[in-house]
Short mmCIF file of C-alpha atoms in Angstrom, two decimals:
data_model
loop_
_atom_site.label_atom_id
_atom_site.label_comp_id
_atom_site.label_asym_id
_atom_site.label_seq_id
_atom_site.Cartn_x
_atom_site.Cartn_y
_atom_site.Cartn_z
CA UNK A 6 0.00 0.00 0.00
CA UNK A 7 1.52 3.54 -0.91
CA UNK A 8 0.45 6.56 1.35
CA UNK A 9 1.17 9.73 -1.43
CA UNK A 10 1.69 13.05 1.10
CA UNK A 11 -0.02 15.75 0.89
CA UNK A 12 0.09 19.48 2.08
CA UNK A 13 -3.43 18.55 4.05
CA UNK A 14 -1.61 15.46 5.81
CA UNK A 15 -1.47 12.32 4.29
CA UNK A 16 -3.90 10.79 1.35
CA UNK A 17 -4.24 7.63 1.00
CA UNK A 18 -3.60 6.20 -2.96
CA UNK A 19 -2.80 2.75 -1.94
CA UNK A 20 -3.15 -0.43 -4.36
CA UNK A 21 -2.65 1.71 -7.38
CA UNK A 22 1.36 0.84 -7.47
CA UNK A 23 1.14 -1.01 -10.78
CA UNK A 24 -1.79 0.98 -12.20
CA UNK A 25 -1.03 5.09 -11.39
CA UNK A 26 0.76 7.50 -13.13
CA UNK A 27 0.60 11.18 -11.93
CA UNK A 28 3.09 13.48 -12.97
CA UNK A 29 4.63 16.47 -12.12
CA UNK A 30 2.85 18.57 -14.41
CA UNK A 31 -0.28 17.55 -12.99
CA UNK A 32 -1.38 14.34 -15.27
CA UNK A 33 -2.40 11.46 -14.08
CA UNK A 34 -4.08 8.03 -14.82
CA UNK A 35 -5.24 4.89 -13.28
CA UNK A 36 -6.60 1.84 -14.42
CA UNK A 37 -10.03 0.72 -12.85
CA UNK A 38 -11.10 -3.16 -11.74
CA UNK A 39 -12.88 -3.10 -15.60
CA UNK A 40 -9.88 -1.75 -17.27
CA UNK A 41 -11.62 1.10 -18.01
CA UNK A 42 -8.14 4.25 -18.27
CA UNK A 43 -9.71 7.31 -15.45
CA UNK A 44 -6.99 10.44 -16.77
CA UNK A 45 -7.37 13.38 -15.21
CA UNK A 46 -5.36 16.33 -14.14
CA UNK A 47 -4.80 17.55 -10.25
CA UNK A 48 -2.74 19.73 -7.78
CA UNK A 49 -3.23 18.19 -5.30
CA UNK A 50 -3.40 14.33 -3.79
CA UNK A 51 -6.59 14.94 -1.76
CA UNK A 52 -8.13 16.46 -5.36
CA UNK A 53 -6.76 13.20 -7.30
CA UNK A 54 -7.94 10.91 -5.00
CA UNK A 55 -12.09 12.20 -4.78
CA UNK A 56 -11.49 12.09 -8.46
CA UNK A 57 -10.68 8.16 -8.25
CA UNK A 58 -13.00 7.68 -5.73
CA UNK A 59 -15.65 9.38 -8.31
CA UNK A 60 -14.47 7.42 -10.93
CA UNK A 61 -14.38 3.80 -8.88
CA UNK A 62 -10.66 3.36 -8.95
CA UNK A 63 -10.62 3.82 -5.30
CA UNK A 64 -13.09 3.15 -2.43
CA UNK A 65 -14.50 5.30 0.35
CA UNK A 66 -17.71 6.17 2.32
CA UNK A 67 -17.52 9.40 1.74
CA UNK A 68 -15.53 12.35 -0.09
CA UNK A 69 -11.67 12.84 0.73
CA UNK A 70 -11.84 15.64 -0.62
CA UNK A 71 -12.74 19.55 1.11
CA UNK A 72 -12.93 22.63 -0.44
CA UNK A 73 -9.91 24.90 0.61
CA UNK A 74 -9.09 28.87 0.95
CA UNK A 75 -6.19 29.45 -1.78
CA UNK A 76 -3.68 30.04 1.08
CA UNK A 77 -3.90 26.19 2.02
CA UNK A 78 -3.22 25.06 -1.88
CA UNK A 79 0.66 25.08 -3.27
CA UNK A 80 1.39 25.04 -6.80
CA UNK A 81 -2.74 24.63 -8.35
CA UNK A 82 -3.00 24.35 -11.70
CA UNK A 83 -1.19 22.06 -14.41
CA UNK A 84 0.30 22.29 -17.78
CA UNK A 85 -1.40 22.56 -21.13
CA UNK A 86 0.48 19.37 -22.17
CA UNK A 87 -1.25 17.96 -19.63
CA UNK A 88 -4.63 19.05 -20.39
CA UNK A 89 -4.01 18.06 -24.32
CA UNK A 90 -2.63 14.29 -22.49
CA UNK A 91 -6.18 14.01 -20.65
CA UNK A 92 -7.62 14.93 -23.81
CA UNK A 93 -6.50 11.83 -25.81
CA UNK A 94 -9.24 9.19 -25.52
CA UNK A 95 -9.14 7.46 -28.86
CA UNK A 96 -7.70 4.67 -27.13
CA UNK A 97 -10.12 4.42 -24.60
CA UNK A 98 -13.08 4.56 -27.16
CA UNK A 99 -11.41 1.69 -29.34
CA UNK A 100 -11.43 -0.40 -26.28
CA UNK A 101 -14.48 -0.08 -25.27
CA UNK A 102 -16.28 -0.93 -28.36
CA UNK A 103 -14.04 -3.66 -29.11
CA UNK A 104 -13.91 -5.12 -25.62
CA UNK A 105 -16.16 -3.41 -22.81
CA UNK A 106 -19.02 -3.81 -24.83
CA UNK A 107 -21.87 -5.05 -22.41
CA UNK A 108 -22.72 -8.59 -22.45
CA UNK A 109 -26.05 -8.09 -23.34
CA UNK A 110 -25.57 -5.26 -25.76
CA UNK A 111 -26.14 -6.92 -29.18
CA UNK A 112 -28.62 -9.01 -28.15
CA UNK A 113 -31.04 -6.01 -27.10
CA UNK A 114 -30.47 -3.60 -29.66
CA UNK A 115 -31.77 -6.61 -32.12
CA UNK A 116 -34.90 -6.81 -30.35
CA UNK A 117 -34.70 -3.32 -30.78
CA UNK A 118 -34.79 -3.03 -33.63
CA UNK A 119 -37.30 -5.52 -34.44
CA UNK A 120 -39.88 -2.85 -33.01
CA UNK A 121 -39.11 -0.38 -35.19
CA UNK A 122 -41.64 0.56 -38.15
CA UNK A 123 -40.72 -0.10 -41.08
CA UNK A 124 -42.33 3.20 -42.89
CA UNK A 125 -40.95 6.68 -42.04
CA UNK A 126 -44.49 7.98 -40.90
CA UNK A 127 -45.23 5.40 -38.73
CA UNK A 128 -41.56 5.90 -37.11
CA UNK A 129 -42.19 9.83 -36.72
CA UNK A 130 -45.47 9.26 -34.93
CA UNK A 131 -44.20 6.59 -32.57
CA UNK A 132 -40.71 8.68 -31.39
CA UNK A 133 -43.32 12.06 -30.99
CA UNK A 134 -45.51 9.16 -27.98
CA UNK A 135 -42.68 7.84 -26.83
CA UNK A 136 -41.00 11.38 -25.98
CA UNK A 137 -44.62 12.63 -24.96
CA UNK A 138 -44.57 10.02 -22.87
CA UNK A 139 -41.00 10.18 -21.12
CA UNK A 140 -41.87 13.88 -20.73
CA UNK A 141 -44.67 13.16 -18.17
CA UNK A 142 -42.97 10.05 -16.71
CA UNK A 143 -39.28 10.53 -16.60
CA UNK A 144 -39.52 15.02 -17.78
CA UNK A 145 -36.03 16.23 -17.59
CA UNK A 146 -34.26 18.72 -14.63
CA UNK A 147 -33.12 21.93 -15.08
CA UNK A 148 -29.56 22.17 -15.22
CA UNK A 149 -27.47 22.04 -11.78
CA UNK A 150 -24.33 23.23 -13.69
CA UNK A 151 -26.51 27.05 -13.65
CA UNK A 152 -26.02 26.68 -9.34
CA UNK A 153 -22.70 25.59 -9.08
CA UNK A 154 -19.13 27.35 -9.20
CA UNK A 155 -18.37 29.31 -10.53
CA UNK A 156 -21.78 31.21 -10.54
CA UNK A 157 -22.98 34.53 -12.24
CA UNK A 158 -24.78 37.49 -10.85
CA UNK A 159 -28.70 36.10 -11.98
CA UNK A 160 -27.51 32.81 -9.41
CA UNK A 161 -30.27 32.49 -6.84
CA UNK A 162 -28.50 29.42 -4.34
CA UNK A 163 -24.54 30.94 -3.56
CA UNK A 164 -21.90 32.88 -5.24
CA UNK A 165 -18.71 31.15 -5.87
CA UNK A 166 -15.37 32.89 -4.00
CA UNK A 167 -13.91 35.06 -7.02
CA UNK A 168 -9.74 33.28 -5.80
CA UNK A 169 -11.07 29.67 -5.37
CA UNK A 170 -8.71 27.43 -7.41
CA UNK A 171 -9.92 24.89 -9.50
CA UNK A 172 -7.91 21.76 -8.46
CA UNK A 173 -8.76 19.51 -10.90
CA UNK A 174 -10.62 16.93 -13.25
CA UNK A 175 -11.32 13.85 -14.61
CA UNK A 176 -12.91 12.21 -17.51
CA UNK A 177 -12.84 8.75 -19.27
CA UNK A 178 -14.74 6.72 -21.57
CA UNK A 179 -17.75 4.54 -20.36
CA UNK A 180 -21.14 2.64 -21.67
CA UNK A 181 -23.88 4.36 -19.23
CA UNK A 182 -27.68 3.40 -19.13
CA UNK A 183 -29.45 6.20 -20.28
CA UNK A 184 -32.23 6.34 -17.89
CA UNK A 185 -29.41 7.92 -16.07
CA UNK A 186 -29.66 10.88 -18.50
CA UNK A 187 -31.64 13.43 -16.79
CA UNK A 188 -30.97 17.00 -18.30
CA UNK A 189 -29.72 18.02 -21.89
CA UNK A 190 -29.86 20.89 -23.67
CA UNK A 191 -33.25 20.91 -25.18
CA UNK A 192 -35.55 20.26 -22.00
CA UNK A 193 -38.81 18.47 -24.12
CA UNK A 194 -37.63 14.73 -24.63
CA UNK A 195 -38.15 14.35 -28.89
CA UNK A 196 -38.40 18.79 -29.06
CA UNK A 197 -34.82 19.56 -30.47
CA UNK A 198 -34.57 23.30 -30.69
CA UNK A 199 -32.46 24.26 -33.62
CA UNK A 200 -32.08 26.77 -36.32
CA UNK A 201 -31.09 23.43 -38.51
CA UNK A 202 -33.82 20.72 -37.50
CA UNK A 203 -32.64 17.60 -38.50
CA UNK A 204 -34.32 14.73 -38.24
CA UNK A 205 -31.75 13.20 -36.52
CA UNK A 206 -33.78 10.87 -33.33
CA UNK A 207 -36.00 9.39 -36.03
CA UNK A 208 -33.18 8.31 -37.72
CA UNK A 209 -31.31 6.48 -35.46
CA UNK A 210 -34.02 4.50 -35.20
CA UNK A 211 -33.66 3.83 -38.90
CA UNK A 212 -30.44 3.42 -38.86
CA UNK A 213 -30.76 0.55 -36.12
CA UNK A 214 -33.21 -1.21 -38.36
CA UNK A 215 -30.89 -1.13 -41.53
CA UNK A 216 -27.49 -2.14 -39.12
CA UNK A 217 -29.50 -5.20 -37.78
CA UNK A 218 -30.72 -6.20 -41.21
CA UNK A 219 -27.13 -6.03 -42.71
CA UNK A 220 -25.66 -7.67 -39.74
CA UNK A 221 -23.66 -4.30 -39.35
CA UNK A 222 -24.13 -3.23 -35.55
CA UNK A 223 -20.67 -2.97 -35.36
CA UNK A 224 -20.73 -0.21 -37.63
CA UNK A 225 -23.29 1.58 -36.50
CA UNK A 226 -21.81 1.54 -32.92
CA UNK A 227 -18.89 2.98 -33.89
CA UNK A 228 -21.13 5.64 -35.90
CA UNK A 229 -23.21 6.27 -33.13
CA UNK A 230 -20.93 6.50 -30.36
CA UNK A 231 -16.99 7.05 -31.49
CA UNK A 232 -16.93 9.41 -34.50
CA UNK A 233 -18.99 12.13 -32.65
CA UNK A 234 -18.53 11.71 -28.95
CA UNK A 235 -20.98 12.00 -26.26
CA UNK A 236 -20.06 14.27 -23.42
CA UNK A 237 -21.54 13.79 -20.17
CA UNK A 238 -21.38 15.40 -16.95
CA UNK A 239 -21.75 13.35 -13.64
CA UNK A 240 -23.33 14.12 -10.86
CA UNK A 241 -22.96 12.25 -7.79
CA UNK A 242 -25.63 10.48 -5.96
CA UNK A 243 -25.66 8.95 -2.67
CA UNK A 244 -27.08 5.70 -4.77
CA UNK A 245 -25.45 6.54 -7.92
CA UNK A 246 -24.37 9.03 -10.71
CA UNK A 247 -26.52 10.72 -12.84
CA UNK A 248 -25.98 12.89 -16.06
CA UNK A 249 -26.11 16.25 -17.87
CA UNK A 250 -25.59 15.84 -21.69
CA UNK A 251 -22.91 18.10 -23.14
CA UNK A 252 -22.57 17.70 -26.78
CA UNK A 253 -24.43 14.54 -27.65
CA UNK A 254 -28.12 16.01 -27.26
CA UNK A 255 -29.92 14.11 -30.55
CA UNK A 256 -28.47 11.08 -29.22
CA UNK A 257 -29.35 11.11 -25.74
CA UNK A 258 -32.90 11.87 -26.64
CA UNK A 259 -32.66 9.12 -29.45
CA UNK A 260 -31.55 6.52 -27.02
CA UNK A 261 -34.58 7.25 -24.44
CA UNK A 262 -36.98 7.20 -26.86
CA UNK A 263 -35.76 4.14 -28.98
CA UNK A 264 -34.81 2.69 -25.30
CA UNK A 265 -31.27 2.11 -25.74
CA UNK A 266 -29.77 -0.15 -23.00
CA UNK A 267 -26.69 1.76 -23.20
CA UNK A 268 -24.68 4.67 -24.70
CA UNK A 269 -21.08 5.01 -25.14
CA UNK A 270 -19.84 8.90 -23.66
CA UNK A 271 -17.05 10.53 -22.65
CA UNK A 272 -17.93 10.87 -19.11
CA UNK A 273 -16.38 14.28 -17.44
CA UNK A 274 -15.93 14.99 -13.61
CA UNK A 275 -15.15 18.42 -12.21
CA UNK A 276 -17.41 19.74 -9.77
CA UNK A 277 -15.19 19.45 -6.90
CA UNK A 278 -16.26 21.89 -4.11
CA UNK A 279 -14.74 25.62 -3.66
CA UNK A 280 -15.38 27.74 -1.39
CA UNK A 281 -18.66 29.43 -1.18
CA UNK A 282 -20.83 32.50 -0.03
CA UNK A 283 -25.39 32.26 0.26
CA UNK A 284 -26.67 34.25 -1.45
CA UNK A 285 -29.66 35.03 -0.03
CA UNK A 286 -30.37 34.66 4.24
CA UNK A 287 -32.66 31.87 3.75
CA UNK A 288 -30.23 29.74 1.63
CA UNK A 289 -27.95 29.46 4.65
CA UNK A 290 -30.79 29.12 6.80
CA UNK A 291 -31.38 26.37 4.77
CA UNK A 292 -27.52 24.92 4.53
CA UNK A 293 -27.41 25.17 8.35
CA UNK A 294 -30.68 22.90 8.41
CA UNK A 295 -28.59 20.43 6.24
CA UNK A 296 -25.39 20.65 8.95
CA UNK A 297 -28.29 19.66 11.86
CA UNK A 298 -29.22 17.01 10.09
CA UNK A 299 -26.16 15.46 8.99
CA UNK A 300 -26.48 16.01 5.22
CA UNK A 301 -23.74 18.79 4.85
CA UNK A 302 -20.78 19.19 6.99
CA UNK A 303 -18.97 22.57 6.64
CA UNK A 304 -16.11 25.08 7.89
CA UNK A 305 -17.04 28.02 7.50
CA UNK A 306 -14.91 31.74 8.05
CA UNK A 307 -17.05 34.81 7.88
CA UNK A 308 -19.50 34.51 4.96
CA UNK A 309 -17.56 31.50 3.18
CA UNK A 310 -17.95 27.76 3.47
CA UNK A 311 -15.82 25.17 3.21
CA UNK A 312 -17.77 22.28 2.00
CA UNK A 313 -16.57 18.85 3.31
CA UNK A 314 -18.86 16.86 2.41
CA UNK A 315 -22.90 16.93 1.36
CA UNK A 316 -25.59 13.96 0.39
CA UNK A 317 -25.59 15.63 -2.74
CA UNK A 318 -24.86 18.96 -5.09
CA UNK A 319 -28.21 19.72 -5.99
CA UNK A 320 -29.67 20.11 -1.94
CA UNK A 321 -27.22 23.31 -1.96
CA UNK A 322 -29.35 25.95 -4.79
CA UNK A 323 -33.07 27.15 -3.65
CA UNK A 324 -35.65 25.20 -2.86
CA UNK A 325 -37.25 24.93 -6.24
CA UNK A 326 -34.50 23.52 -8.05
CA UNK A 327 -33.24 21.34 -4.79
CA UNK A 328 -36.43 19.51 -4.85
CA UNK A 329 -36.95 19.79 -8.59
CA UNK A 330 -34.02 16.95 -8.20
CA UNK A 331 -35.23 15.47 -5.65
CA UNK A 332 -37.94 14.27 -7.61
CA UNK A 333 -35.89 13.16 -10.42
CA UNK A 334 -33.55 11.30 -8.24
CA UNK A 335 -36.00 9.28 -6.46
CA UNK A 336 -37.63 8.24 -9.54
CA UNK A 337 -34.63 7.14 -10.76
CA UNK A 338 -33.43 5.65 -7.67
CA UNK A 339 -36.70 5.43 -5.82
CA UNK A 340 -36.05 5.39 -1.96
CA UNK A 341 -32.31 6.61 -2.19
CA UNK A 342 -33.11 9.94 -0.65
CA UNK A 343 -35.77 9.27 1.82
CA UNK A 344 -33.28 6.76 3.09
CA UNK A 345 -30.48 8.82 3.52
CA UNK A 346 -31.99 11.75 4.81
CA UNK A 347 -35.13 10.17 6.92
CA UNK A 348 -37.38 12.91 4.67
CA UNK A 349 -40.78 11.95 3.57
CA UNK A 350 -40.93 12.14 -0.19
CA UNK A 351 -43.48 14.99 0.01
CA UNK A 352 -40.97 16.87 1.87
CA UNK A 353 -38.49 16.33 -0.84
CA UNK A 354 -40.27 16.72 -3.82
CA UNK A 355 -42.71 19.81 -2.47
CA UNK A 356 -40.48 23.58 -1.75
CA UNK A 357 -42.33 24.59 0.88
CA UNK A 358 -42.25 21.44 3.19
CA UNK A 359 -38.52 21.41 1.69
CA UNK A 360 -37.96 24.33 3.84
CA UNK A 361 -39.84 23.46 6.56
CA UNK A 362 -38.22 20.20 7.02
CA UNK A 363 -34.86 22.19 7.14
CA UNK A 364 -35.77 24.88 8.91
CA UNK A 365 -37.95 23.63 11.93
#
């Protein structure tokens, strides 16, 4: 087991002798149990280790990681060869379609495609139910990434600290379920938004149909998933990850509404807490209700907070969007949150008894 120091005391990145890399300029990379390649850059070991522990390499109950007044952090940042390093996933995409593939993969996008209408018409009508459908049963959250550092002035939840460092990220390449997909850019599941509207969900569907009748899936994967890459933000969970789609918004509402089992996606990490300051005097009202109860633990030095840990991001902005994702992650995950935090789902899912819970 290797202890690697750390200005914060000591960090433990043990069991990763044969399968860790992290260089001076900041790059590093491990290998996970699935052989999936987690690169990332970092400038510190307490940021590079919540990034493995993120990413699975490593284990832990809880975050290793706490946000940290600039004065505490030596040498933040990393080079741009670094960066450009990180950046390389070609690799990592080859492997996975060639050898991470799910099990089951083939097998379900056949019976898939078996589904699909043969005539164009009947295929336009049936992806405009199905996303009418997902839009009342699974609708889609508005995006965290709006309440989270660094913020802008129109911000209701917290303003970031203006000399918070960034102290790193992580991304690598991974087949995720797409029920896990919960906000993209166009907010209507099957209502793309562009100047250019191109046809694009129906298609896939199409384009399923033909790969299956040629016996060309393998093709189509790579299509689908490796020449344009998905990008996909996680968000953690106290069950699980979600996702916010990036680039890759026709396909993530293709593969809900043809009911993908998986997608292929570069999947991106780099929320890690920085300081921060409420914005308003019931937002810390409400942050202190999360310290009572467990849920967020916190330094905190005049109007800043040092986050240290928290069930989750999305508790942190105002009551409407805290328990706008509420919702979304008990659907997804149904139980998770009353479980953790011993809240009723109506006082999860409803603002008002949101704030009452916290508050009382």
């Amino acid at each position: 087991m290797t202890v690697q120091p750390s200005q914060f005391g000591c960090v433990d990145l043990g069991g990763l002798d044969d399968a860790f890399d992290w260089r001076a300029d900041g790059f590093f990379r491990a290998l996970r149990f699935d052989q999936t390649t987690i690169k990332g850059v970092a400038s510190d070991a307490e940021a590079v280790a919540e990034l493995l522990r993120r990413a699975g390499v490593l284990e832990g109950d809880g975050p290793v990681y706490h946000a940290r007044p600039n004065s505490e952090i030596v040498d933040a940042g990393w080079s741009s060869e670094a960066s450009a390093d990180v950046e390389d996933l070609d690799g990592e995409f080859a492997r996975q379609l060639r050898q991470g593939c799910p099990a089951d993969l083939t097998a379900c996008l056949e019976a898939l495609a078996a589904q699909i209408p043969a005539g164009h018409g009947e295929r336009v009508e049936l992806a405009r139910m199905r996303g009418a459908e997902l839009n009342v049963s699974a609708p889609q959250t508005d995006s965290l990434r709006r309440f989270m550092p660094p913020f802008s002035d129109s911000d209701g939840g917290a303003l970031g600290v203006d000399d918070a460092a960034t102290r790193g990220w992580a991304t690598w390449a991974e087949w995720v379920e797409p029920r896990l997909l919960v906000c993209t850019n166009d907010k209507s599941w099957g209502e793309i938004d562009r100047h250019d509207r191109r046809p694009t969900v129906v298609r896939v569907g199409e384009w399923l149909r033909d790969a299956v009748a040629d016996g060309d899936v393998d093709r189509w994967l790579v299509k689908m998933f490796a020449e344009d890459r998905m990008f996909l933000h996680r968000v953690e969970g106290p069950a699980g990850p979600v996702y916010q789609v990036g680039p890759g918004t026709h396909r993530a509402h293709a593969a809900r509404i043809w009911g993908l089992p998986y997608v292929l996606a570069r999947v991106h990490v780099e929320r890690l807490a920085k300081p921060l300051r409420p914005r308003t005097p019931l937002v810390e009202a409400l942050w202190e209700g999360l310290c009572r109860r467990g849920l967020l633990t916190a330094g905190t030095d005049g109007d800043r907070w040092y986050l240290r840990s928290v069930v989750a991001d999305w508790v942190l902005p105002p009551p409407a969007m805290a328990t706008q994702w509420n919702r979304m992650y008990e659907r997804v995950y149904p139980g998770a949150l009353q479980a953790v935090t011993g809240l009723t789902l109506d006082e999860l899912v409803d603002a008002d008894r949101w704030v009452d819970a916290l508050l009382r």
